[in-house]
Short mmCIF file of C-alpha atoms and ligand atoms in Angstrom, two decimals:
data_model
loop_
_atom_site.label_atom_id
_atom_site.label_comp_id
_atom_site.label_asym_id
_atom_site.label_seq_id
_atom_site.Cartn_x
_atom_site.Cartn_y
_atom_site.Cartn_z
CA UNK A 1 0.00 0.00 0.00
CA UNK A 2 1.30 3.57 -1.04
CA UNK A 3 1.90 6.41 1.52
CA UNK A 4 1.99 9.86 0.79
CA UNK A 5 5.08 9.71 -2.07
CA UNK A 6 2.49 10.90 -4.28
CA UNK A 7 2.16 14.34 -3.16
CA UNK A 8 0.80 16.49 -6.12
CA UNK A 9 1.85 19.67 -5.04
CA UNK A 10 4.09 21.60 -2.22
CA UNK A 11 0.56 23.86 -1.43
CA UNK A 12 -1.96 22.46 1.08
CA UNK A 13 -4.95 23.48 -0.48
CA UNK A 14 -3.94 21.56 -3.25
CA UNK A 15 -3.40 18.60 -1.33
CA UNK A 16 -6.18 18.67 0.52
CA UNK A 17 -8.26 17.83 -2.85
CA UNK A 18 -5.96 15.87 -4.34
CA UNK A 19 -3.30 13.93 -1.89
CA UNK A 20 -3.96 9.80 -1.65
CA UNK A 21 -6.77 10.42 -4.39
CA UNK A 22 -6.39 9.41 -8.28
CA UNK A 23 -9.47 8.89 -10.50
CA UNK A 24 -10.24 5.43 -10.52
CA UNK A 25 -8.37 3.46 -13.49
CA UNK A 26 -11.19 1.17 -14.45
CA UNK A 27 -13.52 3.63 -14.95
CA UNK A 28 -12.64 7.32 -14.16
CA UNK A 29 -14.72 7.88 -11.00
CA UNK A 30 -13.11 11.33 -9.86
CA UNK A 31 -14.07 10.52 -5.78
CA UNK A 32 -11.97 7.18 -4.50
CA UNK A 33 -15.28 4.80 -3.98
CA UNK A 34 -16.34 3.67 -0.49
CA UNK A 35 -15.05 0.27 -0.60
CA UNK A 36 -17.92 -1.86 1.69
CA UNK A 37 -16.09 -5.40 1.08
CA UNK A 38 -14.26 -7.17 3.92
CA UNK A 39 -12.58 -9.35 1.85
CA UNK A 40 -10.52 -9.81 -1.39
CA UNK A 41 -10.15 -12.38 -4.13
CA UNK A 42 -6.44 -13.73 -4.17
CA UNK A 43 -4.86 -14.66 -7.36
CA UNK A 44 -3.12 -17.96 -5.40
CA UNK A 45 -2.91 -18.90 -1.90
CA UNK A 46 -1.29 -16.10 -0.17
CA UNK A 47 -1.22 -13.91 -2.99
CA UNK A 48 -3.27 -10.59 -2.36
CA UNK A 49 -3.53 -8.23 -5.17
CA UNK A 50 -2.11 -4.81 -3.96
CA UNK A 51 -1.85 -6.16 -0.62
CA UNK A 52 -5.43 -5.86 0.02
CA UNK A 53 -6.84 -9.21 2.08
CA UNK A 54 -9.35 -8.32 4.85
CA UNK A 55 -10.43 -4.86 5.69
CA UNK A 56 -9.41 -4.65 9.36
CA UNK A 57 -5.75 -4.85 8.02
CA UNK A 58 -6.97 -2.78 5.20
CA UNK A 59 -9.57 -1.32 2.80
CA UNK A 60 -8.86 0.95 -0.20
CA UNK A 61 -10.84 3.77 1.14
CA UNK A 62 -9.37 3.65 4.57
CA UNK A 63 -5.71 4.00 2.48
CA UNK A 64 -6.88 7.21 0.22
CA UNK A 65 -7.94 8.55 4.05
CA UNK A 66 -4.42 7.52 5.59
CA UNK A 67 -2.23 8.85 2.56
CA UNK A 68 -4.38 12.41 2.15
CA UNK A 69 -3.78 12.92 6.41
CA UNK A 70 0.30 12.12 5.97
CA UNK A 71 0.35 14.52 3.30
CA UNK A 72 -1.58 17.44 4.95
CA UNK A 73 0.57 16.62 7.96
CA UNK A 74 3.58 16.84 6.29
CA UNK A 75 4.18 13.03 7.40
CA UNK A 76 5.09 9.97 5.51
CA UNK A 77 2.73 8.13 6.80
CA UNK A 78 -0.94 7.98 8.63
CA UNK A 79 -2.87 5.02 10.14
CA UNK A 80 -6.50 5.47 10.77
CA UNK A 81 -9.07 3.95 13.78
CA UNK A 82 -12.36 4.16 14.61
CA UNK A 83 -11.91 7.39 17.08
CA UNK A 84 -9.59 9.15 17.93
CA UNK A 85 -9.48 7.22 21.85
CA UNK A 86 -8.80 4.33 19.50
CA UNK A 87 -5.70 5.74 17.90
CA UNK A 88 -4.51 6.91 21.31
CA UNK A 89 -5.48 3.29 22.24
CA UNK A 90 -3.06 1.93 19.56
CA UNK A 91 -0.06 4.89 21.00
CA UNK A 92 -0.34 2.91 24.44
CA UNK A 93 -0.88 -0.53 23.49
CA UNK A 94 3.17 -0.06 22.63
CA UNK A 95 4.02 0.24 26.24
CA UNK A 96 4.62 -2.31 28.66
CA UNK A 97 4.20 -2.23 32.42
CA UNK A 98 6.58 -0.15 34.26
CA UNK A 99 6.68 2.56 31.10
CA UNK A 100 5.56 5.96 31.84
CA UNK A 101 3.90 9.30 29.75
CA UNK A 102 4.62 12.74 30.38
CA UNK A 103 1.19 14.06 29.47
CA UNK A 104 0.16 17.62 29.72
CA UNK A 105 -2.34 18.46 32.39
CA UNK A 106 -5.73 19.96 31.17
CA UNK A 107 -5.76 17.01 28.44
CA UNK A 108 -8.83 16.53 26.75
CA UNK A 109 -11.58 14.49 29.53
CA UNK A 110 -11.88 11.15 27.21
CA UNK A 111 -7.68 10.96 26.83
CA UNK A 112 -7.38 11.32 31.05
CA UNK A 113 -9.96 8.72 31.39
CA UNK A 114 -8.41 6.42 28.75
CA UNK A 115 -5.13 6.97 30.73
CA UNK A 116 -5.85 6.98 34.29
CA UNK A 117 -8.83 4.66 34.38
CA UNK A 118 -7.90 1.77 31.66
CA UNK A 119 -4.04 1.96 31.30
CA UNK A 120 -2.87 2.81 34.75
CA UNK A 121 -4.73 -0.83 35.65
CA UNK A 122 -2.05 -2.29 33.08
CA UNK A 123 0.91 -0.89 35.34
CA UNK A 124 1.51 2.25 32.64
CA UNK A 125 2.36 5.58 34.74
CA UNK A 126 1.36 9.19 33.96
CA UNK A 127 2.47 12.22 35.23
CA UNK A 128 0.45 15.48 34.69
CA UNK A 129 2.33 18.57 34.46
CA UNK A 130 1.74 21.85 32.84
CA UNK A 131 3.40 21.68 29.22
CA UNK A 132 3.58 25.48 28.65
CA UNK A 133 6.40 25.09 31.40
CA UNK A 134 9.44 23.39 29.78
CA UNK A 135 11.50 22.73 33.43
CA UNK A 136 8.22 21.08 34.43
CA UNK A 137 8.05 18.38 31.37
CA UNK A 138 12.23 18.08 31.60
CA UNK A 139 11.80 17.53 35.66
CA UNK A 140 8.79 14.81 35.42
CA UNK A 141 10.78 12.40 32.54
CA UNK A 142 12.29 9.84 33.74
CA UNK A 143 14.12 6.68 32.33
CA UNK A 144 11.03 4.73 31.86
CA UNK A 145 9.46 7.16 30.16
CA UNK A 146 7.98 6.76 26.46
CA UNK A 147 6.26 9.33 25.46
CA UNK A 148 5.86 13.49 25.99
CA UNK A 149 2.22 13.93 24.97
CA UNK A 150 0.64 17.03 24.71
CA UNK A 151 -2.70 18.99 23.40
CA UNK A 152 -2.12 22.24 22.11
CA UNK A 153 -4.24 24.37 22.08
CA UNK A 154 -5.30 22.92 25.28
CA UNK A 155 -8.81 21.74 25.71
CA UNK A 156 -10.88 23.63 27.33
CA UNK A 157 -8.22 26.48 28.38
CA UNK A 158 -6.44 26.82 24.62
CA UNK A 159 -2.90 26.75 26.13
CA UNK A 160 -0.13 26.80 23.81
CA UNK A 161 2.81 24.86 24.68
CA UNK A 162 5.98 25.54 22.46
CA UNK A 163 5.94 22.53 20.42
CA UNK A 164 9.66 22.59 19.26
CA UNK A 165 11.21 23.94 22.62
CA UNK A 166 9.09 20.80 24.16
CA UNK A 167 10.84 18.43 21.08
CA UNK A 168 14.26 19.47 21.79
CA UNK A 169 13.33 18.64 25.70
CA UNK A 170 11.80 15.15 24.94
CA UNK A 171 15.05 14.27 22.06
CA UNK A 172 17.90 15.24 24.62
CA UNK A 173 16.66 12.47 26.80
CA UNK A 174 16.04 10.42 23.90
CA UNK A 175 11.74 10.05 24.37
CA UNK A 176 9.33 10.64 21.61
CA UNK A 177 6.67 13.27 21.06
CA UNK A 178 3.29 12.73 20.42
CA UNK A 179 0.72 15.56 19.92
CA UNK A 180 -2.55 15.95 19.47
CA UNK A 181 -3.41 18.44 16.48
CA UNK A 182 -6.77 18.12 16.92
CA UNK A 183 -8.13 21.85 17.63
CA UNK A 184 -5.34 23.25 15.31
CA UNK A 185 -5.45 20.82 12.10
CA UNK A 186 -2.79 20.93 10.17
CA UNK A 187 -3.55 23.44 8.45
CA UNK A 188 -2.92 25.81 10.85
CA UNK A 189 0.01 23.55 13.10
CA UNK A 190 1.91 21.15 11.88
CA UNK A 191 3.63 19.39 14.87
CA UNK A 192 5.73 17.06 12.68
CA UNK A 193 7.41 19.86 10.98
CA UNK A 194 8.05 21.57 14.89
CA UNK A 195 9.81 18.66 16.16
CA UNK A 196 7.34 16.18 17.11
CA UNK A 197 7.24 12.43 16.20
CA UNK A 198 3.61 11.38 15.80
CA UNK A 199 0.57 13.41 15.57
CA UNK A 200 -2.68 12.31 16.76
CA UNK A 201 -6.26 13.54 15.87
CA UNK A 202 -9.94 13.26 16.63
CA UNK A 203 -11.42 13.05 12.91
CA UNK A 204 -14.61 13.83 14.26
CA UNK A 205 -14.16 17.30 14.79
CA UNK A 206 -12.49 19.55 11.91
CA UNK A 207 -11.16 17.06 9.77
CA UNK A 208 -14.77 15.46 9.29
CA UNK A 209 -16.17 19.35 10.16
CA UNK A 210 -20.03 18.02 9.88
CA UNK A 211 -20.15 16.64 13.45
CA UNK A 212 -21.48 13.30 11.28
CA UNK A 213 -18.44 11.24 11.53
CA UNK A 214 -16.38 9.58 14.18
CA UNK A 215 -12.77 8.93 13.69
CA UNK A 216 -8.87 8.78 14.48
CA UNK A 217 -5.96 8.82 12.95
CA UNK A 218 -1.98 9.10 14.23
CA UNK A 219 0.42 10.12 11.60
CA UNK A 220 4.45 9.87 11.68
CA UNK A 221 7.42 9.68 9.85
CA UNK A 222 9.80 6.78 11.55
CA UNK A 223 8.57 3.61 9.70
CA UNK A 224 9.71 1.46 11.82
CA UNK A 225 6.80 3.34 14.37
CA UNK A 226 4.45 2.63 11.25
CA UNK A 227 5.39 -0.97 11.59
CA UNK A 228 4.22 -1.19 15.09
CA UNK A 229 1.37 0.54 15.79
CA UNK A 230 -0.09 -0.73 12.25
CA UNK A 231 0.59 -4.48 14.07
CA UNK A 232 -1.97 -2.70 17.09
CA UNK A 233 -4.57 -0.98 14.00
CA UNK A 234 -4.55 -4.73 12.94
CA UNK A 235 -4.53 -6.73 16.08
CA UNK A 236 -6.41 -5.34 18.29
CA UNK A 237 -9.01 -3.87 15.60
CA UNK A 238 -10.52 -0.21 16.20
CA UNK A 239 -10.41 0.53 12.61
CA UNK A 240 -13.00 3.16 10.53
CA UNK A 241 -15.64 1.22 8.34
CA UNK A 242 -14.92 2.68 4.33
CA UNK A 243 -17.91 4.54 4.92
CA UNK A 244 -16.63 6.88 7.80
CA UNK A 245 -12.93 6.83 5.69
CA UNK A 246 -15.17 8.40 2.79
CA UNK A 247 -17.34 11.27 4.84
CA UNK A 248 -13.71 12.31 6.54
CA UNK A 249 -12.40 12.65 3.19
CA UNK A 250 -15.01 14.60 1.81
CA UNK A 251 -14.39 16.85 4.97
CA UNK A 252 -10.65 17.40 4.26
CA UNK A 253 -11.32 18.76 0.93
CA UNK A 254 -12.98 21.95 2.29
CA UNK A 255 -10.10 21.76 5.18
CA UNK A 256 -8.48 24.95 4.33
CA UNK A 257 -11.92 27.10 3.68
CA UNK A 258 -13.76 25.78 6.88
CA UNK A 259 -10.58 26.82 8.93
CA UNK A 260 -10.17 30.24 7.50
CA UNK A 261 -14.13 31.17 8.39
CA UNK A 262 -13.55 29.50 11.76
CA UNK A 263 -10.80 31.27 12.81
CA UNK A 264 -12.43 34.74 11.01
CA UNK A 265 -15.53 34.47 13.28
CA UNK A 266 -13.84 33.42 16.38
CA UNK A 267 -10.79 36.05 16.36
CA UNK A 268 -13.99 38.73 15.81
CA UNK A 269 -16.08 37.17 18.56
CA UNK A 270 -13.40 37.10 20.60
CA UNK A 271 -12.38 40.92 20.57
CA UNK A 272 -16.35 41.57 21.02
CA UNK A 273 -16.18 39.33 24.16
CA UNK A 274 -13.46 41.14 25.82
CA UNK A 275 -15.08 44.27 25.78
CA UNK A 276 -18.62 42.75 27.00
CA UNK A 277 -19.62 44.01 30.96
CA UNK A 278 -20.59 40.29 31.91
CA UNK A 279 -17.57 38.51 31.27
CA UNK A 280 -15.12 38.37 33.29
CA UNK A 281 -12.21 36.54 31.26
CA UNK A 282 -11.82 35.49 27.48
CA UNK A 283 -9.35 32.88 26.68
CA UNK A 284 -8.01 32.93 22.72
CA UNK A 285 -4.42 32.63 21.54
CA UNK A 286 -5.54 35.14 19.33
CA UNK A 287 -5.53 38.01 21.43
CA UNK A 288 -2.52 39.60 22.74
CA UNK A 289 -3.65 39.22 26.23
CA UNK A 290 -3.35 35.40 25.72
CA UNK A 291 -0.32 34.47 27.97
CA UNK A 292 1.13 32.49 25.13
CA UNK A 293 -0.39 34.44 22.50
CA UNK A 294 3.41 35.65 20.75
CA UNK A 295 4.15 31.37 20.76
CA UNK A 296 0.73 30.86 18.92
CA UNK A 297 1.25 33.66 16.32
CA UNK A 298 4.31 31.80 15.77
CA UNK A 299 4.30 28.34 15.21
CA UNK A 300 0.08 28.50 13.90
CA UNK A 301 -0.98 29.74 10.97
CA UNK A 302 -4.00 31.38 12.97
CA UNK A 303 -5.44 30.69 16.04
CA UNK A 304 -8.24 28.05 15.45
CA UNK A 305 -12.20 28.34 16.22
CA UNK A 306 -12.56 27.43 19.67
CA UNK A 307 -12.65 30.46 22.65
CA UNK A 308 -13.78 29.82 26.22
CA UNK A 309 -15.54 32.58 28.53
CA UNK A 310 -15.95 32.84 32.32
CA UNK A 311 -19.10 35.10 32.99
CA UNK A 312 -18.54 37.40 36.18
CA UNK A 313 -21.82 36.09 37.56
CA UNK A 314 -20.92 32.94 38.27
CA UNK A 315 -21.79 29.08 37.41
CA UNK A 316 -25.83 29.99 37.94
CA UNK A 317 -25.71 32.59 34.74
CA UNK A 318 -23.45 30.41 32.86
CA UNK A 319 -26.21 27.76 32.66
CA UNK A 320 -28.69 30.19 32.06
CA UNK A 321 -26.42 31.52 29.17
CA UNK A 322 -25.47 28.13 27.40
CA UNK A 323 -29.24 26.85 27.67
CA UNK A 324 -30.57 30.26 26.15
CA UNK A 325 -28.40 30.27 22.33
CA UNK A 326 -30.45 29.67 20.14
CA UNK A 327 -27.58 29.05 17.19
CA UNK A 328 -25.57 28.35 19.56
CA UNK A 329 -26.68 24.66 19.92
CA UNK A 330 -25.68 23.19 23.75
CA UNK A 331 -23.53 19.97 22.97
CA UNK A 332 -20.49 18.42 23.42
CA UNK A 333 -17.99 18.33 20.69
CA UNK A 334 -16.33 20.78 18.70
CA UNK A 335 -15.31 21.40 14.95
CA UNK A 336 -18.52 20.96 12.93
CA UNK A 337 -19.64 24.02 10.70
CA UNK A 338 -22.65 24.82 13.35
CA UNK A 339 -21.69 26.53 16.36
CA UNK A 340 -22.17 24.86 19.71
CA UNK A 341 -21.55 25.86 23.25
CA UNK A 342 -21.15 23.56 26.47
CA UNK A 343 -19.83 23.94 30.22
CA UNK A 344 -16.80 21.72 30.54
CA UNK A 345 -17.14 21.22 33.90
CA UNK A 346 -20.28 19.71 33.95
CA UNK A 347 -20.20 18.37 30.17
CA UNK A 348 -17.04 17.32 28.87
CA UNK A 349 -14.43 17.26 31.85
CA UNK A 350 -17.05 15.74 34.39
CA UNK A 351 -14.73 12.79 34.18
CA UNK A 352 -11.84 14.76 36.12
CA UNK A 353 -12.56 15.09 39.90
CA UNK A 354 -13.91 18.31 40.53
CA UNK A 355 -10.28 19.45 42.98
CA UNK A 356 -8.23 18.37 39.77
CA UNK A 357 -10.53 20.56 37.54
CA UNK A 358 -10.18 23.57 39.89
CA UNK A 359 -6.59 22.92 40.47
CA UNK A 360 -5.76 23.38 36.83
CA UNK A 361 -7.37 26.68 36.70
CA UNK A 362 -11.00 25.17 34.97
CA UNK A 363 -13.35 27.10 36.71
CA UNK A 364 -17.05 26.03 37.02
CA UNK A 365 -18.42 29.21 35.14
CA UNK A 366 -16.21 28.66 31.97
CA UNK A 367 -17.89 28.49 28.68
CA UNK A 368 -16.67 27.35 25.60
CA UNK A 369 -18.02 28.00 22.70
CA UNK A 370 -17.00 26.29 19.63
CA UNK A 371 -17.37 28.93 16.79
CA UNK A 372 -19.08 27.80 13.46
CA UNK A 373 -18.55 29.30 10.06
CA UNK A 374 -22.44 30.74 10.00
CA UNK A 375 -22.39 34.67 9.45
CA UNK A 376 -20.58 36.51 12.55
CA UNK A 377 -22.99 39.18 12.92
CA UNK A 378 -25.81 36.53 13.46
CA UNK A 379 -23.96 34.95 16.45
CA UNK A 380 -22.88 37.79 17.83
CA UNK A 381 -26.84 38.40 17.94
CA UNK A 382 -27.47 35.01 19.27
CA UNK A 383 -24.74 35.65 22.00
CA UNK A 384 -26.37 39.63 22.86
CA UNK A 385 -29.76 37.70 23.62
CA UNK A 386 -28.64 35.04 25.91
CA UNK A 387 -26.53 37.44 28.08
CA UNK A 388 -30.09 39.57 28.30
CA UNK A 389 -31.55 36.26 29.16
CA UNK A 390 -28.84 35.18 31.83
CA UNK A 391 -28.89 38.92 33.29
CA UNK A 392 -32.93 39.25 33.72
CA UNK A 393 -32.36 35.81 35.37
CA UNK A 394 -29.91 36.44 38.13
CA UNK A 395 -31.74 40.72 38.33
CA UNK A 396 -35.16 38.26 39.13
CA UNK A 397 -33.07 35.85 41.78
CA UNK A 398 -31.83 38.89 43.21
CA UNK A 399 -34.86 40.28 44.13
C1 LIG B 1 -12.56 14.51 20.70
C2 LIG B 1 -11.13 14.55 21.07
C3 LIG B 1 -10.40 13.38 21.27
C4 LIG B 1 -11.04 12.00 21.22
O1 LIG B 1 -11.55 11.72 19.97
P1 LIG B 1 -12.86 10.81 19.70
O2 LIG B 1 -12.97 10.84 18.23
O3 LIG B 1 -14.01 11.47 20.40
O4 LIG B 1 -12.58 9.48 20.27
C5 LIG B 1 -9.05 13.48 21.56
N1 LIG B 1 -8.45 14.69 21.67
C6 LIG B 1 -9.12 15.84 21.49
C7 LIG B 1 -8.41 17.14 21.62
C8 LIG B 1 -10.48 15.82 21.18
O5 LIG B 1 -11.14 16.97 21.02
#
């Protein structure tokens, strides 16, 4: 099976259409067809044609999906799972016990749960720290440790870590890093270029972008990594039907116009936000009160569509707020062309113990909003009525 050797051009956007994807030889279908066969026909015993021979190993569909990721991530290669907890499944199944991650400490909820609660029972060890602080990830690795892993932007908080200060920290003591590009994309961050050795991502946010799709994928460049994490894809079997390969693919090939709206109507939201008498703190790498904001304007292209809010009135008015959008639509997730708002703390990081959560600076009143690529002036709107709404609630509780 090819990788991405077949790049058709040095520009993204180009890529994005094109990488992984040729018209179909037989007969000239211009969109690689969704491949629903779990088997092949071999020529002789043993002999697969193109390597193709049962579609948990792999499916034709699944490769156009794994080649058009490695090239948008500048990688040679890309392996794809069923969600992105699967792919950070496959990163962990490597270890043995006794091994040990240095993982960043406001991780997305699902990846601390997926650490502390399934692979700590298997005699793997974490350590949290705070990877904007480079002494902090040099002072927690330790012989046994395998991996540096990091989000960045963080999730819910958006802090930037320094992706190839924190490579040059991991390679002088000889461990690998492993981030997760999933609220940049690679189109705006490319870790593999920084420094980093694999990339992981949630396919279900921008990469699919139509919150209809759930998937993973972790691309590289050391095949000798391909080699064994493919051996976990295959053996242990959280791969992506050729139906969910084809709707992620479809999403990559708006990529790069999706991401430029995004990051238009969240940069402008964002500034309106700040000035706004009810909140109390905006949080966007975008703006230069951001505490990493001159690290983000340097290794991203621009700073993404997510922002999080605290409102100065508390936890009370932030549910009030988040259950009175009305385009705005209160879910979890993130990444989809509709906007959505949620309260991490009682919605996606209800899996962290409430001290942790606090601890890391995750207050209860935080909002995030994920920002959609509708027309800005219309969610500004939406946003203007809900803080009336929260307000007349807390002026009525008052009295
Ligand atoms: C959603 C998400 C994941 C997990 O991906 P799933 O597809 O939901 O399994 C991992 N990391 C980040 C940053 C995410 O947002």
């Amino acid at each position: 099976m090819s990788t991405s050797s077949n790049a058709p051009s040095d520009r993204f956007e180009t890529r994005a259409i094109h990488a992984g994807q040729e018209p179909d030889p037989n007969n000239g279908a211009i969109m690689t067809p969704v491949y629903f066969t779990s088997t092949y026909k071999q020529d002789a015993p043993a002999q697969p044609r193109q390597g193709y021979e049962y579609s948990r190993t792999s499916n034709p569909t699944r490769t156009a999906l794994q080649d058009n990721l490695a090239s948008l991530e500048g990688g040679a290669w890309g392996l794809c799972f069923s969600s992105g907890l699967a792919a950070t499944n496959a990163l962990l199944d490597r270890l043995v016990p006794g091994d040990h991650v240095v993982a960043g400490h406001d991780l997305y909820g699902g990846t601390y749960r997926i650490f502390k609660r399934v692979f700590e029972r298997y005699g793997i060890r974490f350590t949290f720290v705070d990877t904007t602080q480079l002494a902090a990830v040099e002072a927690a690795i330790e012989p046994s440790t395998r991996y540096v892993y990091l989000e960045t932007p963080s999730n819910p908080l958006l802090r930037v870590s320094d992706i190839s200060a924190v490579a040059r920290v991991a390679h002088a003591k000889g461990k690998l890093l492993v981030v997760d590009n999933t609220f940049a994309t690679p189109f705006l961050q490319r870790p593999l270029e920084l420094g980093a050795d694999l990339v992981l991502h949630s396919l279900t946010k921008y990469l699919g972008g139509h919150s209809d799709v759930v998937g993973g994928a972790l691309i590289g460049n050391d095949p000798k990594l391909q080699g064994e994490l493919a051996f976990f894809q295959n053996a242990v079997g959280g791969t992506p039907g050729p139906m969910d390969a084809f709707l992620v693919l479809r999403g990559t090939k708006t990529l790069h116009l999706r991401m430029e709206r995004h990051c238009e109507n969240a940069l402008a939201l964002a500034q309106w936000l700040a000035k706004r008498p009810e909140v109390s703190n905006v949080i966007y790498p975008g703006l230069s009160s951001h505490p990493q904001h001159a690290i983000a304007a340097r290794q991203m292209r621009a700073f993404g569509g997510m922002l999080s809010f605290e409102l100065a009135a508390g936890l009370e008015a932030a549910n009030t707020f988040a259950s009175s959008t009305r385009l705005f639509t209160l879910a979890e997730s993130l990444g989809g062309v509709e906007s959505l708002i949620e309260i991490p703390a009682s919605m996606t990081h209800a899996s962290i113990p409430a001290e942790s959560r606090r601890a890391q600076g995750l207050a209860d009143g935080l909002v995030r909003l994920s920002v959609g690529v509708e027309h800005v002036d219309d969610l500004r709107d939406d946003l203007l009525q809900a803080f009336a709404k929260a307000h007349a609630r807390s002026a009525r509780a008052v009295r």
